[in-house]
Amino acid sequence: MHLLLVEDEAELADPLAAMLKREGHVVETSYDGDHAWNLLSNHSYDLVILDWMLPGHSGLDLCRRLRARGHSVPVLMLTARDTIDNKLAGFEAGADDYLVKPFELRELLARVRALLRRPPERQTDELRLGDLVLNVSNKLARRAGRPIDLSAKEYQLLEYFMRHPGQLLTHEQILEHVWDSGAEPNSNVVAAQVKLLRRKIDKDADTALIHTVYGQGYRFGMP
């Protein structure tokens, strides 16, 4: 199995990685949230072990971002925060399990085994809204059977819209989930990208799907 371990304390991360490798797993280790998000954005994993407190993006933020993008990879959250409210916050962010520090390595290993035994969620290859279809495997879009040629950023934006139909998505949310953490675009860049996507998605269509909520952001779906 391919695992990502995100832990900023090397004295804990390195023995954990060594133990998991002895179990036969391929383990990548990241020591900060920004680097971890870059890995999560570009690679697939069977399990993510995620510390809450990290330099850069927190573990909680990384977990929320994963779920917002529709990823169902199991997440085991590690933290010294042991109150019920903290645990609830972790689960609400999308964590599958929660382990409080300090812990015994054998307990973590047992939880890893349990999470990896769970059958993976079956995710459809297609997202649909009305006559718009987006195939997430080959990144192809069609509307009323008409193929739509999308750039990489247009595809990411459309996928984000289609995973959140009917929701008000602010400029800040779109920036956070569609642009890389190292980029510094602004709302004008978002507006320009939405305009390009709108031309392709709503062109010659009977019903517009991308709706501007002035001063706030965008809503995607049937009016």
Tab-separated table of C-alpha atoms in Angstrom:
chain	number	residue	atom	x	y	z
A	1	MET	CA	0.000	0.000	0.000
A	2	HIS	CA	1.098	3.571	-0.724
A	3	LEU	CA	0.958	5.725	2.416
A	4	LEU	CA	1.603	9.404	3.076
A	5	LEU	CA	2.815	10.319	6.563
A	6	VAL	CA	2.584	14.016	7.424
A	7	GLU	CA	4.288	14.841	10.735
A	8	ASP	CA	6.540	17.787	11.512
A	9	GLU	CA	8.400	16.102	14.389
A	10	ALA	CA	11.145	14.063	12.746
A	11	GLU	CA	11.795	12.119	15.954
A	12	LEU	CA	8.261	10.724	15.646
A	13	ALA	CA	7.863	10.669	11.865
A	14	ASP	CA	11.030	8.722	11.085
A	15	PRO	CA	10.368	5.737	13.433
A	16	LEU	CA	6.747	5.637	12.242
A	17	ALA	CA	7.824	5.561	8.603
A	18	ALA	CA	10.393	2.843	9.333
A	19	MET	CA	7.794	0.697	11.128
A	20	LEU	CA	5.279	1.064	8.297
A	21	LYS	CA	7.920	0.189	5.721
A	22	ARG	CA	8.724	-2.988	7.694
A	23	GLU	CA	5.045	-3.846	7.310
A	24	GLY	CA	5.560	-3.790	3.553
A	25	HIS	CA	4.093	-0.363	2.777
A	26	VAL	CA	5.559	2.284	0.487
A	27	VAL	CA	5.764	5.384	2.683
A	28	GLU	CA	6.328	8.999	1.720
A	29	THR	CA	7.025	11.433	4.551
A	30	SER	CA	6.259	15.144	4.626
A	31	TYR	CA	7.208	17.496	7.459
A	32	ASP	CA	5.014	20.515	6.637
A	33	GLY	CA	1.520	21.232	5.379
A	34	ASP	CA	2.430	23.070	2.179
A	35	HIS	CA	4.680	20.272	0.942
A	36	ALA	CA	2.054	17.710	1.943
A	37	TRP	CA	-0.632	19.504	-0.075
A	38	ASN	CA	1.622	19.487	-3.122
A	39	LEU	CA	2.008	15.714	-2.759
A	40	LEU	CA	-1.718	15.178	-2.210
A	41	SER	CA	-2.545	17.291	-5.248
A	42	ASN	CA	-0.301	15.290	-7.550
A	43	HIS	CA	-0.315	11.708	-6.228
A	44	SER	CA	-2.767	9.056	-5.085
A	45	TYR	CA	-2.466	7.284	-1.734
A	46	ASP	CA	-4.169	4.363	-0.035
A	47	LEU	CA	-3.959	6.040	3.383
A	48	VAL	CA	-2.906	9.411	4.797
A	49	ILE	CA	-1.589	9.727	8.367
A	50	LEU	CA	-1.956	13.384	9.218
A	51	ASP	CA	-0.722	15.398	12.182
A	52	TRP	CA	-3.045	18.248	13.181
A	53	MET	CA	-0.442	20.903	14.023
A	54	LEU	CA	1.856	21.531	11.069
A	55	PRO	CA	3.879	24.406	9.613
A	56	GLY	CA	1.926	25.899	6.722
A	57	HIS	CA	-1.446	24.251	6.189
A	58	SER	CA	-2.731	22.494	9.294
A	59	GLY	CA	-3.765	18.851	9.175
A	60	LEU	CA	-7.366	19.944	9.654
A	61	ASP	CA	-7.112	22.244	6.628
A	62	LEU	CA	-5.509	19.526	4.503
A	63	CYS	CA	-8.275	17.105	5.411
A	64	ARG	CA	-10.985	19.629	4.529
A	65	ARG	CA	-9.298	20.351	1.194
A	66	LEU	CA	-9.107	16.657	0.345
A	67	ARG	CA	-12.796	16.126	1.030
A	68	ALA	CA	-13.766	19.313	-0.824
A	69	ARG	CA	-12.060	17.902	-3.911
A	70	GLY	CA	-14.007	14.671	-3.570
A	71	HIS	CA	-11.126	12.442	-2.425
A	72	SER	CA	-12.187	9.518	-0.240
A	73	VAL	CA	-8.709	8.320	0.803
A	74	PRO	CA	-8.789	7.207	4.474
A	75	VAL	CA	-7.280	9.765	6.853
A	76	LEU	CA	-5.891	8.962	10.307
A	77	MET	CA	-5.492	12.161	12.326
A	78	LEU	CA	-2.712	12.428	14.928
A	79	THR	CA	-2.840	15.117	17.601
A	80	ALA	CA	-2.218	15.990	21.222
A	81	ARG	CA	-5.672	17.653	21.288
A	82	ASP	CA	-7.785	15.250	23.290
A	83	THR	CA	-11.062	17.038	24.055
A	84	ILE	CA	-14.367	15.866	22.624
A	85	ASP	CA	-14.693	19.163	20.712
A	86	ASN	CA	-11.288	18.604	19.099
A	87	LYS	CA	-12.198	15.068	18.096
A	88	LEU	CA	-15.493	16.210	16.648
A	89	ALA	CA	-13.687	18.928	14.676
A	90	GLY	CA	-11.362	16.290	13.233
A	91	PHE	CA	-14.203	13.996	12.206
A	92	GLU	CA	-16.227	16.878	10.779
A	93	ALA	CA	-13.217	17.884	8.673
A	94	GLY	CA	-13.307	14.414	7.141
A	95	ALA	CA	-10.941	12.288	9.241
A	96	ASP	CA	-11.779	8.573	9.420
A	97	ASP	CA	-9.953	7.903	12.679
A	98	TYR	CA	-8.333	9.952	15.430
A	99	LEU	CA	-5.346	8.987	17.584
A	100	VAL	CA	-4.268	11.089	20.558
A	101	LYS	CA	-0.565	11.605	21.320
A	102	PRO	CA	1.298	10.072	23.006
A	103	PHE	CA	0.398	6.644	21.644
A	104	GLU	CA	2.014	3.250	21.299
A	105	LEU	CA	3.278	2.383	17.844
A	106	ARG	CA	1.415	-0.930	17.908
A	107	GLU	CA	-1.887	0.904	18.420
A	108	LEU	CA	-1.213	3.109	15.414
A	109	LEU	CA	-0.301	0.043	13.385
A	110	ALA	CA	-3.571	-1.652	14.391
A	111	ARG	CA	-5.565	1.399	13.311
A	112	VAL	CA	-3.699	1.556	9.993
A	113	ARG	CA	-4.504	-2.089	9.331
A	114	ALA	CA	-8.165	-1.534	10.186
A	115	LEU	CA	-8.459	1.465	7.844
A	116	LEU	CA	-6.751	-0.375	4.996
A	117	ARG	CA	-9.145	-3.316	5.411
A	118	ARG	CA	-12.133	-1.088	4.664
A	119	PRO	CA	-13.459	-1.551	1.138
A	120	PRO	CA	-12.782	1.554	-0.952
A	121	GLU	CA	-15.756	3.749	-1.721
A	122	ARG	CA	-16.970	3.302	-5.234
A	123	GLN	CA	-16.786	6.631	-6.967
A	124	THR	CA	-18.513	7.265	-10.236
A	125	ASP	CA	-16.328	8.215	-13.161
A	126	GLU	CA	-18.903	10.763	-14.268
A	127	LEU	CA	-20.365	13.889	-12.732
A	128	ARG	CA	-23.707	14.972	-14.197
A	129	LEU	CA	-25.833	18.071	-13.991
A	130	GLY	CA	-28.652	18.361	-16.491
A	131	ASP	CA	-27.201	17.751	-19.941
A	132	LEU	CA	-23.627	18.448	-18.775
A	133	VAL	CA	-21.404	15.413	-18.194
A	134	LEU	CA	-17.834	15.486	-16.871
A	135	ASN	CA	-15.793	12.285	-16.997
A	136	VAL	CA	-13.250	12.570	-14.187
A	137	SER	CA	-11.133	9.659	-15.419
A	138	ASN	CA	-10.290	11.046	-18.833
A	139	LYS	CA	-11.106	14.695	-18.000
A	140	LEU	CA	-13.555	15.058	-20.866
A	141	ALA	CA	-16.680	17.208	-20.747
A	142	ARG	CA	-19.798	17.084	-22.909
A	143	ARG	CA	-22.927	19.189	-22.967
A	144	ALA	CA	-25.956	17.863	-24.824
A	145	GLY	CA	-23.536	15.400	-26.428
A	146	ARG	CA	-21.221	18.167	-27.659
A	147	PRO	CA	-17.552	17.682	-26.626
A	148	ILE	CA	-16.014	20.620	-24.764
A	149	ASP	CA	-12.285	21.250	-24.955
A	150	LEU	CA	-11.017	22.329	-21.515
A	151	SER	CA	-7.645	23.595	-20.322
A	152	ALA	CA	-6.238	22.050	-17.133
A	153	LYS	CA	-7.425	24.975	-15.001
A	154	GLU	CA	-10.854	25.034	-16.653
A	155	TYR	CA	-11.211	21.333	-15.875
A	156	GLN	CA	-10.273	21.856	-12.213
A	157	LEU	CA	-12.724	24.722	-11.922
A	158	LEU	CA	-15.543	22.790	-13.578
A	159	GLU	CA	-14.949	19.729	-11.403
A	160	TYR	CA	-15.053	21.916	-8.282
A	161	PHE	CA	-18.294	23.518	-9.450
A	162	MET	CA	-19.897	20.168	-10.268
A	163	ARG	CA	-18.992	18.685	-6.895
A	164	HIS	CA	-20.769	21.596	-5.188
A	165	PRO	CA	-23.974	22.135	-7.184
A	166	GLY	CA	-26.290	24.867	-5.940
A	167	GLN	CA	-23.797	26.141	-3.351
A	168	LEU	CA	-22.568	29.705	-3.143
A	169	LEU	CA	-18.830	29.446	-3.804
A	170	THR	CA	-16.911	32.565	-2.870
A	171	HIS	CA	-13.827	33.837	-4.666
A	172	GLU	CA	-11.778	32.813	-1.607
A	173	GLN	CA	-13.104	29.236	-1.666
A	174	ILE	CA	-12.384	28.898	-5.370
A	175	LEU	CA	-8.863	30.256	-4.926
A	176	GLU	CA	-8.218	27.848	-2.068
A	177	HIS	CA	-9.434	24.718	-3.824
A	178	VAL	CA	-8.540	25.297	-7.477
A	179	TRP	CA	-5.236	27.168	-7.329
A	180	ASP	CA	-2.035	25.741	-5.810
A	181	SER	CA	-1.098	26.966	-2.359
A	182	GLY	CA	2.045	28.647	-3.703
A	183	ALA	CA	0.134	30.744	-6.225
A	184	GLU	CA	-1.191	34.176	-5.382
A	185	PRO	CA	-4.026	34.878	-7.814
A	186	ASN	CA	-6.781	37.336	-6.942
A	187	SER	CA	-10.503	37.599	-7.530
A	188	ASN	CA	-9.877	39.134	-10.974
A	189	VAL	CA	-8.025	35.991	-12.011
A	190	VAL	CA	-10.941	33.882	-10.779
A	191	ALA	CA	-13.422	36.050	-12.674
A	192	ALA	CA	-11.372	35.775	-15.862
A	193	GLN	CA	-11.159	31.977	-15.560
A	194	VAL	CA	-14.888	31.682	-14.873
A	195	LYS	CA	-15.598	33.845	-17.922
A	196	LEU	CA	-13.562	31.509	-20.131
A	197	LEU	CA	-15.292	28.444	-18.705
A	198	ARG	CA	-18.739	30.041	-19.056
A	199	ARG	CA	-18.122	30.656	-22.770
A	200	LYS	CA	-17.470	26.962	-23.265
A	201	ILE	CA	-20.084	25.478	-20.930
A	202	ASP	CA	-23.027	27.796	-21.560
A	203	LYS	CA	-22.363	28.604	-25.225
A	204	ASP	CA	-25.449	27.850	-27.356
A	205	ALA	CA	-27.118	26.140	-24.375
A	206	ASP	CA	-30.778	26.662	-23.531
A	207	THR	CA	-29.991	26.985	-19.826
A	208	ALA	CA	-27.005	28.697	-18.213
A	209	LEU	CA	-25.289	26.746	-15.433
A	210	ILE	CA	-22.736	29.271	-14.128
A	211	HIS	CA	-24.421	32.099	-12.223
A	212	THR	CA	-22.682	35.143	-10.767
A	213	VAL	CA	-23.708	36.208	-7.261
A	214	TYR	CA	-22.529	39.797	-7.382
A	215	GLY	CA	-20.106	40.809	-4.675
A	216	GLN	CA	-19.871	37.249	-3.340
A	217	GLY	CA	-18.946	34.598	-5.886
A	218	TYR	CA	-20.688	32.021	-8.065
A	219	ARG	CA	-23.409	29.399	-7.957
A	220	PHE	CA	-23.374	26.429	-10.294
A	221	GLY	CA	-26.478	24.594	-11.412
A	222	MET	CA	-29.955	24.945	-12.819
A	223	PRO	CA	-31.548	28.334	-12.085
